[in-house]
Short mmCIF file of C-alpha atoms and ligand atoms in Angstrom, two decimals:
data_model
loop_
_atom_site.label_atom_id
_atom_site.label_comp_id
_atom_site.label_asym_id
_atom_site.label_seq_id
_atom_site.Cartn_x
_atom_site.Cartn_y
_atom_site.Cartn_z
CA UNK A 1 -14.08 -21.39 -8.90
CA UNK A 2 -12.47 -18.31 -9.35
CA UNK A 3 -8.47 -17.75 -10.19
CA UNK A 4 -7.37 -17.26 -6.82
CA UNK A 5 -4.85 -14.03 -6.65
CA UNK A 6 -1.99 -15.17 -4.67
CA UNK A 7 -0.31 -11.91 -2.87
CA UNK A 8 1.61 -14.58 -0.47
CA UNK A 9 3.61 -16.16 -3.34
CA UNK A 10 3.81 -13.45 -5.34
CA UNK A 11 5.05 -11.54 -2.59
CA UNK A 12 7.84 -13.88 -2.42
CA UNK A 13 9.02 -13.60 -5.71
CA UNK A 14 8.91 -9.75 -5.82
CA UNK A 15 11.05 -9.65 -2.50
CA UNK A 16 13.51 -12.18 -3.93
CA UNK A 17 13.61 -10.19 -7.26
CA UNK A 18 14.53 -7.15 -5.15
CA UNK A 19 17.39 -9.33 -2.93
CA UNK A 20 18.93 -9.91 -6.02
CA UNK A 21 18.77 -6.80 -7.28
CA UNK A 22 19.72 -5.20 -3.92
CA UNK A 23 22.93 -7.85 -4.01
CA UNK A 24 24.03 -6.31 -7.41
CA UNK A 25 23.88 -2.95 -6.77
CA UNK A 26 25.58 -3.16 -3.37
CA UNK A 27 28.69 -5.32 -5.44
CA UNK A 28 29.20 -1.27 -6.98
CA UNK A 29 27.52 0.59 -4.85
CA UNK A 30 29.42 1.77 -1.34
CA UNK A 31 26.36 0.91 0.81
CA UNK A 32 23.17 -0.62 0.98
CA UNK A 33 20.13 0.90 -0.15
CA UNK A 34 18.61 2.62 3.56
CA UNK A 35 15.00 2.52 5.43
CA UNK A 36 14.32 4.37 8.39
CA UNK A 37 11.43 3.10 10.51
CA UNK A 38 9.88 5.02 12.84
CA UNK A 39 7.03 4.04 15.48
CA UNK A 40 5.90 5.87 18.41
CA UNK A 41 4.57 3.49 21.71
CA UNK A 42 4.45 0.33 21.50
CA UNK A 43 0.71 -0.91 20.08
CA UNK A 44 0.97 -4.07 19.48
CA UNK A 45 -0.16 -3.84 15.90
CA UNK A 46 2.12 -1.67 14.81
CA UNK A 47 4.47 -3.46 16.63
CA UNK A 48 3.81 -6.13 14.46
CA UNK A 49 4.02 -4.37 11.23
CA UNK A 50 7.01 -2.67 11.97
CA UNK A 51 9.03 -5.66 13.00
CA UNK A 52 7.93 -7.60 9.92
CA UNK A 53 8.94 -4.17 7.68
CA UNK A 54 12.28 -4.62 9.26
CA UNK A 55 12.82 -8.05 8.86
CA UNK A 56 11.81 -8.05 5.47
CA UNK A 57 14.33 -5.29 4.48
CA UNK A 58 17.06 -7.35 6.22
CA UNK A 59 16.32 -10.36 3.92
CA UNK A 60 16.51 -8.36 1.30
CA UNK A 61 19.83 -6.57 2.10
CA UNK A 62 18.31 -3.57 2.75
CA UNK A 63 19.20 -1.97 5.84
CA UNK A 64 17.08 -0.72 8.52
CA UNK A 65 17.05 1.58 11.38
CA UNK A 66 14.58 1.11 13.89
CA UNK A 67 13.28 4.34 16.32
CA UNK A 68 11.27 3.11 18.65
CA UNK A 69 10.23 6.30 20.54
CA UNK A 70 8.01 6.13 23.66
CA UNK A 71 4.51 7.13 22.73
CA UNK A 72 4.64 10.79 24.66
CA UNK A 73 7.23 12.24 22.54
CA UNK A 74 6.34 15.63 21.62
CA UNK A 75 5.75 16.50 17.77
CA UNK A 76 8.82 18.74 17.76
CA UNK A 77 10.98 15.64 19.10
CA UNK A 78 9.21 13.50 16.03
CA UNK A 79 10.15 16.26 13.43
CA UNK A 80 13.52 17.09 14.76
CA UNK A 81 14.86 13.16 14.55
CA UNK A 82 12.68 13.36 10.74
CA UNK A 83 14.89 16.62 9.88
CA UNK A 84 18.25 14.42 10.53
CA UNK A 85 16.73 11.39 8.98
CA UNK A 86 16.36 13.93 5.97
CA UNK A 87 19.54 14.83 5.39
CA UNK A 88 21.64 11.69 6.70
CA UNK A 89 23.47 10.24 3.78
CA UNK A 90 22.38 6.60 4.38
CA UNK A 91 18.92 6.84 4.51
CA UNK A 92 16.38 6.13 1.59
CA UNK A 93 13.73 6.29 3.14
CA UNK A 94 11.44 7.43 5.92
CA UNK A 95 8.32 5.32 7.16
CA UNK A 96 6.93 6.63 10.18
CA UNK A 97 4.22 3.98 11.72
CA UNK A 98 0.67 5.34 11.58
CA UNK A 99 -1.63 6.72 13.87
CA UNK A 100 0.26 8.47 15.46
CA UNK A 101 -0.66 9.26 19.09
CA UNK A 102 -2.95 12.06 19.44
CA UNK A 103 -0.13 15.17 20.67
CA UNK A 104 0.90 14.76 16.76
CA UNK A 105 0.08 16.29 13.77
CA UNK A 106 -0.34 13.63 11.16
CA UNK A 107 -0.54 16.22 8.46
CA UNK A 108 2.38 17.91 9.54
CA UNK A 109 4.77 14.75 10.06
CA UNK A 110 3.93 13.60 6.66
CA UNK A 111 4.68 17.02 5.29
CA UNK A 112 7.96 17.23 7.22
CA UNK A 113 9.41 14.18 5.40
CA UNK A 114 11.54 14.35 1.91
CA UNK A 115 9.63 13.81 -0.99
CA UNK A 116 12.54 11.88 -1.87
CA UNK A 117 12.19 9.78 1.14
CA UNK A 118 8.99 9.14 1.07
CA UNK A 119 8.80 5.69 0.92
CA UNK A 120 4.90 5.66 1.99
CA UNK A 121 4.15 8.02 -1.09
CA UNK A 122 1.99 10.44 1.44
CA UNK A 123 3.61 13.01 0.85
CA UNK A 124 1.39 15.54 -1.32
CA UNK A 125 4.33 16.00 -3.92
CA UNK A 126 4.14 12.55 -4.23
CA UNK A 127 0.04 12.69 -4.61
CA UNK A 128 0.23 15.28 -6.82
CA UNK A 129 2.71 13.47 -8.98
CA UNK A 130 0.56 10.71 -9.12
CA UNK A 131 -2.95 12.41 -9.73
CA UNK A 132 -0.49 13.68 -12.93
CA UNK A 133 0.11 10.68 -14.03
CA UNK A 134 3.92 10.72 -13.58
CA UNK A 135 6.07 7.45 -13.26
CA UNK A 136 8.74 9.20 -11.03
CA UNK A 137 5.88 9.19 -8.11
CA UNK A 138 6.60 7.55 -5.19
CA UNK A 139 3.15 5.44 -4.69
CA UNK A 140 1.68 4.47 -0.95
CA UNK A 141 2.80 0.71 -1.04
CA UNK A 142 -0.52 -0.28 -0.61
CA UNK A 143 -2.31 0.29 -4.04
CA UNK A 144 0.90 -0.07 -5.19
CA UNK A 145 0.58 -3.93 -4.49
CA UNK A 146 -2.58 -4.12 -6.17
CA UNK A 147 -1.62 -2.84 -9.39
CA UNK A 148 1.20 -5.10 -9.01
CA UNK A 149 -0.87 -8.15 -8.55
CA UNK A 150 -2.71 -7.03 -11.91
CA UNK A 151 -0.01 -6.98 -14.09
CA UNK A 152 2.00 -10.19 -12.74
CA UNK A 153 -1.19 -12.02 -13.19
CA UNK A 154 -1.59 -10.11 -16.70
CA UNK A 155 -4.84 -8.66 -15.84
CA UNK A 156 -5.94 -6.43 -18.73
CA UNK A 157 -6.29 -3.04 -17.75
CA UNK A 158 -6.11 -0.52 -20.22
CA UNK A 159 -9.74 0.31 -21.09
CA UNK A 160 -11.19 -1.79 -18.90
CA UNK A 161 -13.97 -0.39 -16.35
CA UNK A 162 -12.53 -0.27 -12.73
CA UNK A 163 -14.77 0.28 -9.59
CA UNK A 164 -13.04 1.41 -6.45
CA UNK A 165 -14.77 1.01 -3.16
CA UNK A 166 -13.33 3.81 -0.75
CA UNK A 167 -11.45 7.41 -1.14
CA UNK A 168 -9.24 7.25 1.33
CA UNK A 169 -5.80 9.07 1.30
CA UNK A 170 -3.68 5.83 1.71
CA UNK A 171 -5.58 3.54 -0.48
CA UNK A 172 -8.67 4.44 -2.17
CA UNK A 173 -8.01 7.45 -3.89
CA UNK A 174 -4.34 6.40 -4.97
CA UNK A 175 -5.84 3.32 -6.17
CA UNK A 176 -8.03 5.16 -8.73
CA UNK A 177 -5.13 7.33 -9.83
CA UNK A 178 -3.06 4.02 -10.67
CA UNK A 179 -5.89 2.71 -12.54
CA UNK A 180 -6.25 6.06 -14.50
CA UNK A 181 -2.51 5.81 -15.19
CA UNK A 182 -3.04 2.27 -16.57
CA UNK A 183 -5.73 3.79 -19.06
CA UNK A 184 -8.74 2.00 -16.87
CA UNK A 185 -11.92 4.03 -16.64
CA UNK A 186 -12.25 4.87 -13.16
CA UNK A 187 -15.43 5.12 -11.18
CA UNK A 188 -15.18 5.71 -7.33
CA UNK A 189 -17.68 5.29 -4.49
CA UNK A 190 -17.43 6.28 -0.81
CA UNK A 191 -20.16 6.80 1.61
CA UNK A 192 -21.98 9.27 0.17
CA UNK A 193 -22.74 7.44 -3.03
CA UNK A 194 -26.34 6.06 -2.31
CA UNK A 195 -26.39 2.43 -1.01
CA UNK A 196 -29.05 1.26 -3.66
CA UNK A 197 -27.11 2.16 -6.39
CA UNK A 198 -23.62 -0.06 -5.54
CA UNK A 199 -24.50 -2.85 -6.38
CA UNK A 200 -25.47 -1.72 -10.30
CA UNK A 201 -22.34 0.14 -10.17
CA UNK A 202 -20.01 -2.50 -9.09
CA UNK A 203 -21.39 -5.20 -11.89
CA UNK A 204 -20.60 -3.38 -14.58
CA UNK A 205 -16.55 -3.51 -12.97
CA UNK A 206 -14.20 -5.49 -15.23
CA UNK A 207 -12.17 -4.77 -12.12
CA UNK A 208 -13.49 -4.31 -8.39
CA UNK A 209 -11.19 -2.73 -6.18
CA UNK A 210 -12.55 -2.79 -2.55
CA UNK A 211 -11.34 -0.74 0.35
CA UNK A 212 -13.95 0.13 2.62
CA UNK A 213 -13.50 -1.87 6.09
CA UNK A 214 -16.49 -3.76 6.27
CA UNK A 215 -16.10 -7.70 7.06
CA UNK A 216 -17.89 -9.49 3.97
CA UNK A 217 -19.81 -6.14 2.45
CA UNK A 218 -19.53 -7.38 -1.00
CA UNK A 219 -21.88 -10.67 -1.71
CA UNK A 220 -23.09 -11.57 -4.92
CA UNK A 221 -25.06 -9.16 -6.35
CA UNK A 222 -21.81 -6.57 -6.47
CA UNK A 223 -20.20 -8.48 -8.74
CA UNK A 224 -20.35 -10.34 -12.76
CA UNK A 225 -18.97 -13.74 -13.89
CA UNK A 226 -16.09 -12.24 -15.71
CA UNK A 227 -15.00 -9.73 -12.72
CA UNK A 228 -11.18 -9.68 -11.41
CA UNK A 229 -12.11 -8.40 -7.50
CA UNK A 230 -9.09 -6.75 -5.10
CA UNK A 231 -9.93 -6.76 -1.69
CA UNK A 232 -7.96 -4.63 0.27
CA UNK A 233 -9.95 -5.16 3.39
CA UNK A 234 -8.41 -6.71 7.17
CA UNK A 235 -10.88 -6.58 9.74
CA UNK A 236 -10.60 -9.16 12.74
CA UNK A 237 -13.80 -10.77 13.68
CA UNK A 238 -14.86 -11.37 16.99
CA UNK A 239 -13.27 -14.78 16.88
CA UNK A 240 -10.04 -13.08 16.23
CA UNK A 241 -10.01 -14.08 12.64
CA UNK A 242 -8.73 -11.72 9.48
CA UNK A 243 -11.07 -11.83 6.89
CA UNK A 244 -11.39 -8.92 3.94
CA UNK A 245 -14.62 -6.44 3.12
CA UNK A 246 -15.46 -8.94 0.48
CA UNK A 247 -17.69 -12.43 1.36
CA UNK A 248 -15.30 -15.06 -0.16
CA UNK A 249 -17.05 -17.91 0.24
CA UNK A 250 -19.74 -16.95 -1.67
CA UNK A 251 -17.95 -14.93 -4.20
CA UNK A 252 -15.40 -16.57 -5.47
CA UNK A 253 -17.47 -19.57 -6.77
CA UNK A 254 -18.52 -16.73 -9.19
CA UNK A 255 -16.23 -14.22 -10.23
CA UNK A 256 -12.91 -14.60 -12.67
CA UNK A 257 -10.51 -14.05 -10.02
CA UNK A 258 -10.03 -12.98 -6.32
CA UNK A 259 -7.61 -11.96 -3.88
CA UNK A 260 -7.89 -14.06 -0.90
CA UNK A 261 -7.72 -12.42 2.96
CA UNK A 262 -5.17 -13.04 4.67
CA UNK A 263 -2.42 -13.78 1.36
CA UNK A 264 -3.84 -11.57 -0.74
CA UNK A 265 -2.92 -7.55 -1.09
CA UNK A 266 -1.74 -7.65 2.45
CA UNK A 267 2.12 -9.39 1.94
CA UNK A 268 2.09 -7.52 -1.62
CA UNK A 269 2.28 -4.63 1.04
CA UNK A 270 5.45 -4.97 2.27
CA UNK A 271 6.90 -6.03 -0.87
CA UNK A 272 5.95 -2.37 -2.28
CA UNK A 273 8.03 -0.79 0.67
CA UNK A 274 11.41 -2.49 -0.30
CA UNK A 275 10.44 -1.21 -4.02
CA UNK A 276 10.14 2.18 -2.73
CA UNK A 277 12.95 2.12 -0.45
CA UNK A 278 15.63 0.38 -3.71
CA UNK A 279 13.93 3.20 -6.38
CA UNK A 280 14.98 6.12 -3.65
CA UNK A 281 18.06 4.82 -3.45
CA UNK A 282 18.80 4.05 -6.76
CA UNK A 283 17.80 7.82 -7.89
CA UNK A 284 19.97 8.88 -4.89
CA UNK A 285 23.19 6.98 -6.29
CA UNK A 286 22.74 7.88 -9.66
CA UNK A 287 22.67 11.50 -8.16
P1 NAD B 301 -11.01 4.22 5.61
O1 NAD B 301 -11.91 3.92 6.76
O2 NAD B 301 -10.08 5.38 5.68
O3 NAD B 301 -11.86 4.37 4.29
C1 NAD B 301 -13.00 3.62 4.04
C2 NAD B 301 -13.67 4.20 2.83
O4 NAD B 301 -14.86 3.47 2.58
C3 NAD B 301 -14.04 5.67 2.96
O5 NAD B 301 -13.45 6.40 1.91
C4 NAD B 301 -15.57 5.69 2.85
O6 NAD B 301 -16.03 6.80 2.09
C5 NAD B 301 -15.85 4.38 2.12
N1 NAD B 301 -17.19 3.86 2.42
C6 NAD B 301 -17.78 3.71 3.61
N2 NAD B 301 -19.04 3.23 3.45
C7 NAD B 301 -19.24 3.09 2.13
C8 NAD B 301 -20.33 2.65 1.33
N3 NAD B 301 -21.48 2.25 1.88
N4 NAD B 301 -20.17 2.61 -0.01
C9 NAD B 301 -19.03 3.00 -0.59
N5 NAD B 301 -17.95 3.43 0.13
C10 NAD B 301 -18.07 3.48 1.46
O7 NAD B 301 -10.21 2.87 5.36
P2 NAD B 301 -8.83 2.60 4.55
O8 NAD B 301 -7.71 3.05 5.38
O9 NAD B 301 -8.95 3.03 3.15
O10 NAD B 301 -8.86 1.01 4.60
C11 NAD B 301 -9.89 0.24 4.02
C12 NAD B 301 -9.69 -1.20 4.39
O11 NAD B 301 -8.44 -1.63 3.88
C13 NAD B 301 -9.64 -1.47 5.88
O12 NAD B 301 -10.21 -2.73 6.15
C14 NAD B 301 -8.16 -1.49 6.20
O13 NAD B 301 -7.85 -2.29 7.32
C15 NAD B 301 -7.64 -2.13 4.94
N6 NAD B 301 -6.23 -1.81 4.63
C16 NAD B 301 -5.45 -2.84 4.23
C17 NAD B 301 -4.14 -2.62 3.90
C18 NAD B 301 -3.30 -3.77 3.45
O14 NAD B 301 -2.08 -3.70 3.46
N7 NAD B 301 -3.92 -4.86 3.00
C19 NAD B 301 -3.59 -1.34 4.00
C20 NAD B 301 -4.43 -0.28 4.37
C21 NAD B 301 -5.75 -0.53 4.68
#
């Protein structure tokens, strides 16, 4: 049986790592490190999200503000309350709850926000920082987590082969650049890359990163004995259930390690937020 990956515990320990640190800094510091959350409607998934964002920054003495805005605000409303959050003193950062409701520019909202305060690390400075290969980029929390989990777990990485499953904005193509900063080499596929040659591709991973939304898409023949495997995937089955875009049950008999879904890159999520939010505020009292 594989090394199971566990994002729940290790999760844990990140967040109380950051409590402490977070404790210290406010003994000197004349306030607590800031998040500003944002979420337009009231969907219950985001709903869910946000309030566990929120009360994770309060146990880590972070502190929040919550703007729950009703889901017809206009875009100019959503940018005018993101220019004050920009320039108000006790703020770190700015997380505003995607999708947004369809009178809203995505694009433009994530534009509209700080570099400095972009906790999410959307922002294209940001992406551009990171396709660079700088450390002072601020990374979407997601991917984040995942090259988090590597390390704590001491996963080698540099020169290693890494597969990513995915190019999306928020996790697959970050993903990739993390890897490259870590000195992997870096394949990615997305849905163009034909179906008969995955499987080929993603044996010859040292590391499997997958992020491509389809319940239990990777079986068997994806994957080699020695293979550390991410998944990144949450879809909920008709049974309600979470499960991830890998098949766990008859994966993990096989590979070298796994993240499990739910507990795997999932809590490592949130953890990567309250990172975010104390290295924005850190810069910003050191200014
Ligand atoms: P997305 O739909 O934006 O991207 C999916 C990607 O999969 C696309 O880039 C597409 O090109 C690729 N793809 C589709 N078919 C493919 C194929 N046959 N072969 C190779 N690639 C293919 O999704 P996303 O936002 O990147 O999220 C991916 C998954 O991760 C989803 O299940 C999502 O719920 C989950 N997710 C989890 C977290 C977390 O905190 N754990 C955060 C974000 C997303």
């Amino acid at each position: 049986m594989a090394l199971i990956i566990d994002g729940k515990a290790l999760s844990r320990k990140v967040r109380a790592r950051i409590g402490e640190e977070v404790k210290e800094l406010n003994a000197v510091q004349e306030r607590a490190p800031g998040l500003a959350v944002i979420q337009l409607g009231e969907d219950p998934a985001s709903t869910i999200y946000v309030n566990s964002k929120i009360k994770a920054c309060t146990e880590a003495g972070i502190e929040s503000f919550g703007y729950i805005l009703k889901s017809d605000t206009s875009e100019e409303e959503l940018l005018t309350l993101i220019a004050e959050l920009n320039s108000d003193p006790r703020v770190d950062g700015i997380l505003c709850q995607l999708p947004l409701p369809d009178q809203i520019n995505e694009e433009k909202i994530i534009l509209a926000i700080d570099p400095d305060k972009d906790v999410d690390g959307f922002h294209p400075f940001n992406v551009g920082l990171l396709s660079m290969g700088k450390q002072e980029a601020l990374v979407a929390c997601t991917p984040l987590g995942c090259i988090e989990m590597l390390k704590e777990y001491k996963i080698p990485l540099r020169g290693k082969k890494a597969v990513v499953i995915g190019r999306s904005n928020i996790v697959g193509k970050p993903m990739a650049y993390l890897l490259l900063r870590e000195n992997c080499t870096v394949t990615i596929t997305h849905s163009h890359t034909p179906v008969a040659e995955l499987p080929e591709l993603c044996r010859q991973a040292d590391i499997l990163v997958v992020a491509i939304g389809k319940p239990g898409f990777i079986t068997p023949e994806y994957t080699n004995p020695d293979q550390v495997i991410i998944d990144v995937g949450i879809n909920r089955t008709r049974e309600g259930k979470i499960i991830g875009d890998v098949d766990f049950e008859s994966v993990a008999p096989i590979v070298h390690a796994i993240t499990p879904v739910p507990g795997g890159v999932g809590p490592m999520t949130i953890a990567m937020l309250l990172k975010n939010t104390v290295t924005s505020y850190r810069r910003r009292v050191a200014d």
